[in-house]
CSV table of C-alpha atoms in Angstrom, one decimal:
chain,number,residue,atom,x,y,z
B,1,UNK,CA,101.8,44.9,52.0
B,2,UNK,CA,102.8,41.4,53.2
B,3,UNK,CA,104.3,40.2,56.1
B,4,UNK,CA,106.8,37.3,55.8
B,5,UNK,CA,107.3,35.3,59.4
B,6,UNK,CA,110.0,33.0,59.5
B,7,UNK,CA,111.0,30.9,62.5
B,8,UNK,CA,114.6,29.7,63.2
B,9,UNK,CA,116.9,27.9,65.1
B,10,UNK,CA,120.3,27.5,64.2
B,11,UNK,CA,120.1,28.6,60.6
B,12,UNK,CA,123.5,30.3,59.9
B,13,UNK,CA,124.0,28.4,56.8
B,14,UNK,CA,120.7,28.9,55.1
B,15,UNK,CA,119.0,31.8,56.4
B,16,UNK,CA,121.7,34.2,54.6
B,17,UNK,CA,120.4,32.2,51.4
B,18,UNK,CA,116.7,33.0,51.8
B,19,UNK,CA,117.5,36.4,52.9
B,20,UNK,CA,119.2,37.5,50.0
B,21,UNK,CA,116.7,35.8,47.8
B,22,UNK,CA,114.1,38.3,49.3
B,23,UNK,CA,115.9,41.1,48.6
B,24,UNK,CA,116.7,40.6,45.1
B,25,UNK,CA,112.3,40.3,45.1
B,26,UNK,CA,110.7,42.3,42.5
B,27,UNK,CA,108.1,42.8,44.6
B,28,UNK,CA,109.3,45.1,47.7
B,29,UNK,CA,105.8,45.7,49.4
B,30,UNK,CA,106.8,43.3,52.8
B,31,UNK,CA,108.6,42.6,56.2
B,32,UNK,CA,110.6,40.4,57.1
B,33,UNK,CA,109.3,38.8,60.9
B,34,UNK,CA,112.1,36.2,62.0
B,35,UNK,CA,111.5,34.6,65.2
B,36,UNK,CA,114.7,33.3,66.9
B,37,UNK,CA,114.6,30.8,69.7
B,38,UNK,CA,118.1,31.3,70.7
B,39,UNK,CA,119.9,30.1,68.5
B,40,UNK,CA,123.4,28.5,69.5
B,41,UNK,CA,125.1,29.8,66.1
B,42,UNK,CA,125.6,32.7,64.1
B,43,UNK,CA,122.0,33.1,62.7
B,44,UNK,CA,121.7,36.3,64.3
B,45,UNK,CA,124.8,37.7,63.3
B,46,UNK,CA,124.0,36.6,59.5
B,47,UNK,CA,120.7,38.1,59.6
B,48,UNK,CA,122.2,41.4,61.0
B,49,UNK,CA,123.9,41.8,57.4
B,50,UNK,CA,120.5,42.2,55.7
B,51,UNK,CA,119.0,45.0,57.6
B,52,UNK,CA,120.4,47.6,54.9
B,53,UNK,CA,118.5,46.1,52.3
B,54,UNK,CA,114.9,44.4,54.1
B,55,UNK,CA,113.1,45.7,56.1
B,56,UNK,CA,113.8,43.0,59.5
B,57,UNK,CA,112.5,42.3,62.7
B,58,UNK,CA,114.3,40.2,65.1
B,59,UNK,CA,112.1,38.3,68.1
B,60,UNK,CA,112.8,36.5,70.3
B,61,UNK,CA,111.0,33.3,71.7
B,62,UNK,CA,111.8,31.5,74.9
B,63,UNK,CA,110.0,28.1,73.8
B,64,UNK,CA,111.5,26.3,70.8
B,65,UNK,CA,108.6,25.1,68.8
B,66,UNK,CA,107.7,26.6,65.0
B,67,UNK,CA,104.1,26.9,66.3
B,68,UNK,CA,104.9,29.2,69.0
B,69,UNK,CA,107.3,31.0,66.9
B,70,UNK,CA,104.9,31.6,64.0
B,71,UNK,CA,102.2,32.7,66.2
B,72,UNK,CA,104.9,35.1,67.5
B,73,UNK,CA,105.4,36.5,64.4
B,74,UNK,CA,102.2,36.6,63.7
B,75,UNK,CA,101.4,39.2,66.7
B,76,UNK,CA,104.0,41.9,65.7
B,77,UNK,CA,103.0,41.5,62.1
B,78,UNK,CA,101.8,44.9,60.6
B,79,UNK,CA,99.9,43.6,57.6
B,80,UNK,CA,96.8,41.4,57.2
B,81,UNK,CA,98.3,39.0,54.2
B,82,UNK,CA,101.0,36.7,56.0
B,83,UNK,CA,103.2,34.3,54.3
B,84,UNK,CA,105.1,31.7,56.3
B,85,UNK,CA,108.4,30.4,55.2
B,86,UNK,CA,110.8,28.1,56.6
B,87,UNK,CA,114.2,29.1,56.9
B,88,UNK,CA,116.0,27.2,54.3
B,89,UNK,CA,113.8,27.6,51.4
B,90,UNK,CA,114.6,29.5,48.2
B,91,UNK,CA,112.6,31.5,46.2
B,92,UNK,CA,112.8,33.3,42.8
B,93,UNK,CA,113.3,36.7,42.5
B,94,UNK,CA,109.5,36.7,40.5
B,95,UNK,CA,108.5,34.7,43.2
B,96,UNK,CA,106.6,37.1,45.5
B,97,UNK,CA,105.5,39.0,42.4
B,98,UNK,CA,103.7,36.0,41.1
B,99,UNK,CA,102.3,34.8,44.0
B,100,UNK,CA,100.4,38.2,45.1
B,101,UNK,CA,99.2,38.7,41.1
B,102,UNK,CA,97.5,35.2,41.5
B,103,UNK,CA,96.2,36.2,44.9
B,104,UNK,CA,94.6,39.3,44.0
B,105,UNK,CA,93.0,38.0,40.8
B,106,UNK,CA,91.5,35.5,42.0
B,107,UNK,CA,90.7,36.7,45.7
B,108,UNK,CA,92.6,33.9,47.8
B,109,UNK,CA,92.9,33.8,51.3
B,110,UNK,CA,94.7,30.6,52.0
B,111,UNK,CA,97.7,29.3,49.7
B,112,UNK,CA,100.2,27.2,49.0
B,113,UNK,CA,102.3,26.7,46.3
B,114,UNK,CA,104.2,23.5,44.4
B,115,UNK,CA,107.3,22.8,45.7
B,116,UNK,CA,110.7,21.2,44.6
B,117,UNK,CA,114.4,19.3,45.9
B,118,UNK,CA,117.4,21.9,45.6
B,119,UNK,CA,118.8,18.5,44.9
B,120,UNK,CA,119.4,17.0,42.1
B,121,UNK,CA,119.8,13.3,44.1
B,122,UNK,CA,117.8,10.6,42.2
B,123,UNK,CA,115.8,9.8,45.6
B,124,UNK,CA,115.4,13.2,46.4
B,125,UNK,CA,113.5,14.0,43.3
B,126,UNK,CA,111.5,10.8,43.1
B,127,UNK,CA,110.3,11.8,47.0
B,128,UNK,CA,109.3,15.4,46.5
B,129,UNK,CA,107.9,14.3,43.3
B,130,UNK,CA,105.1,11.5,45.0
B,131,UNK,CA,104.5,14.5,47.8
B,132,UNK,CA,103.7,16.9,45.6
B,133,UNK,CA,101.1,15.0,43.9
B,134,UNK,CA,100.4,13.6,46.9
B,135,UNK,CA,99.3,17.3,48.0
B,136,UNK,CA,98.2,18.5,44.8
B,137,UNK,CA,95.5,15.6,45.2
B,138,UNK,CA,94.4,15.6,48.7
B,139,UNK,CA,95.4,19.7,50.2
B,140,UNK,CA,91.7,20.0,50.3
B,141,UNK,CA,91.4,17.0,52.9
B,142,UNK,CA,94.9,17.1,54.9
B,143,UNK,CA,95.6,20.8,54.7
B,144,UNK,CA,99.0,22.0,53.8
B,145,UNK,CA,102.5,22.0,54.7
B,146,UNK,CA,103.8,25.2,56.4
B,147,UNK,CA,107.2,25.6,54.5
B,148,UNK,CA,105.5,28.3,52.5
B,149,UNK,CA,102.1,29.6,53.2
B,150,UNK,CA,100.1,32.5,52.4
B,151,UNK,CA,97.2,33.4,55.0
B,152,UNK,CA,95.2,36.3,56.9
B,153,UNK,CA,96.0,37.6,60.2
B,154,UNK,CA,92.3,38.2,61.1
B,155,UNK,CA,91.9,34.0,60.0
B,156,UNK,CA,94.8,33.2,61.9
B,157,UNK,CA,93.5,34.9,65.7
B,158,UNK,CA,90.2,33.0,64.2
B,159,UNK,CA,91.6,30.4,64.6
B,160,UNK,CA,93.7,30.9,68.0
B,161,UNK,CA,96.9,30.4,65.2
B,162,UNK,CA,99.0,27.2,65.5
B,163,UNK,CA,98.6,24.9,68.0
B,164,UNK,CA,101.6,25.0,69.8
B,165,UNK,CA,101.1,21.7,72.0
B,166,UNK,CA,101.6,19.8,68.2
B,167,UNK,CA,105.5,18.9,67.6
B,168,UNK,CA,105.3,17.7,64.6
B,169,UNK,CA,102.5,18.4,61.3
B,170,UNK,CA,101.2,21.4,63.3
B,171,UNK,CA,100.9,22.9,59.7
B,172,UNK,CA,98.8,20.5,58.4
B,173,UNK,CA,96.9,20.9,61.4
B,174,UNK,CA,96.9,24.5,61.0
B,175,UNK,CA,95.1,24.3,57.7
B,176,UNK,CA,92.8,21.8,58.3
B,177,UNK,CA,91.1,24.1,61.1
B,178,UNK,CA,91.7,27.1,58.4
B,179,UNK,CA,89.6,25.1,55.6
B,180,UNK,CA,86.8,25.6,57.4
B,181,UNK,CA,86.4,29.4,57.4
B,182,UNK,CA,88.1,29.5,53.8
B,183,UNK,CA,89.1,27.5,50.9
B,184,UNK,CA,92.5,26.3,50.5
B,185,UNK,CA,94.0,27.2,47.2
B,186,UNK,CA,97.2,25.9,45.5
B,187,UNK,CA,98.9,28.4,43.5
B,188,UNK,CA,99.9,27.8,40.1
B,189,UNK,CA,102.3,30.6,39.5
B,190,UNK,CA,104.5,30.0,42.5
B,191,UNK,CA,107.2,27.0,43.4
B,192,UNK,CA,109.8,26.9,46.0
B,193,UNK,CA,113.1,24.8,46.5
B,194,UNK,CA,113.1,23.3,49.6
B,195,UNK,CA,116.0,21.9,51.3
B,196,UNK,CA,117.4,18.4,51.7
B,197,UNK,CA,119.2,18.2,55.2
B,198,UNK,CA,117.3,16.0,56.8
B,199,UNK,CA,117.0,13.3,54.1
B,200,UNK,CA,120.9,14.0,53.9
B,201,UNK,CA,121.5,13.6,57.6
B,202,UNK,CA,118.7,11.1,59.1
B,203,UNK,CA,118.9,8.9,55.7
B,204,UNK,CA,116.7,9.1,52.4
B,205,UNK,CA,115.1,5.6,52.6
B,206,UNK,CA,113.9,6.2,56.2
B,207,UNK,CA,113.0,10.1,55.9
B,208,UNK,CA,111.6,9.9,52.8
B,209,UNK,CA,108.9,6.5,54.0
């Protein structure tokens, strides 16, 4: 089984979306860990909905930091393969069914997988295009970005988990540390769609230099 943590704040508008994407999953073998740091919105109220179709636990954590959070998660998960996902990603409904094939066949402990714009904004595309490459490239030297990552419980406490003092890259960081007791893969089966907002709201020129 797999263990899905994902941390939020203020996510009424997309965590429904990723929710509904993991239950219309082929592959049903996982929980769904969301961490909460008190969110001012109706996150929790939108997450409520899904409870009669995932199987979802609600935490929550007094310190708003996605490190924290994820090593949160990470402590009340039941399973040894974790993924991480941020809370306004989208998946496809083969997506965890892929992923875990490509696991198991080729015995992977840390993974990543391509991702893509759920925008079809000229500079969106052109952005997400140079950091994938830029990823696909280098992952074995910077690590990887924690929007969506696969790992091992027993690598993460390894590891003492995320570093929760980081405020920003802490996944990267994560991964670098992981590389050292395992190999960092980069799946070829799997993509996501990750969202826009913050090249939408803080400005694509800037955000995406």
């Amino acid at each position: 089984m797999l263990s899905i943590i994902i941390p939020t704040l203020n996510e009424e508008k997309y965590i429904p979306i990723l929710l509904n994407c993991l239950k219309n999953q082929k592959y049903k073998d996982f929980e769904v860990i969301i961490v909460d740091c008190h969110s001012d919105d109706k996150t929790k109220e939108a997450i409520h909905k899904f409870k009669y179709f995932l199987k979802i636990k609600i935490i929550n954590s007094k310190i708003r930091n996605p490190g924290y959070q994820r090593n949160l998660g990470v402590k009340s998960a039941n399973n040894e393969r974790i993924l991480f996902l941020d809370a306004d990603t989208k998946i496809s409904e083969d997506f965890l069914e892929e992923a875990v094939k490509e696991i198991k066949e080729n015995n992977i402990e840390i993974a990543a997988c391509q991702i893509y714009p759920d925008s079809r904004h000229p500079l969106d595309i052109f952005f997400i295009f140079l950091f994938r490459w830029y990823l696909k490239i280098l992952y074995p030297i910077i690590g990887f970005n924690g929007c969506c990552l696969f790992s091992l419980k027993s690598l993460h406490n390894k590891i003492n988990g995320f570093d929760e003092t980081i405020k920003l890259s802490e996944d990267f960081e994560y991964t670098k540390r992981l590389k050292k007791l395992a190999k960092l893969n980069l799946l070829k089966s799997a993509s996501i769609k990750i969202s826009m907002r913050r090249f939408e709201k803080q400005g694509r020129l800037k955000t995406g230099l």
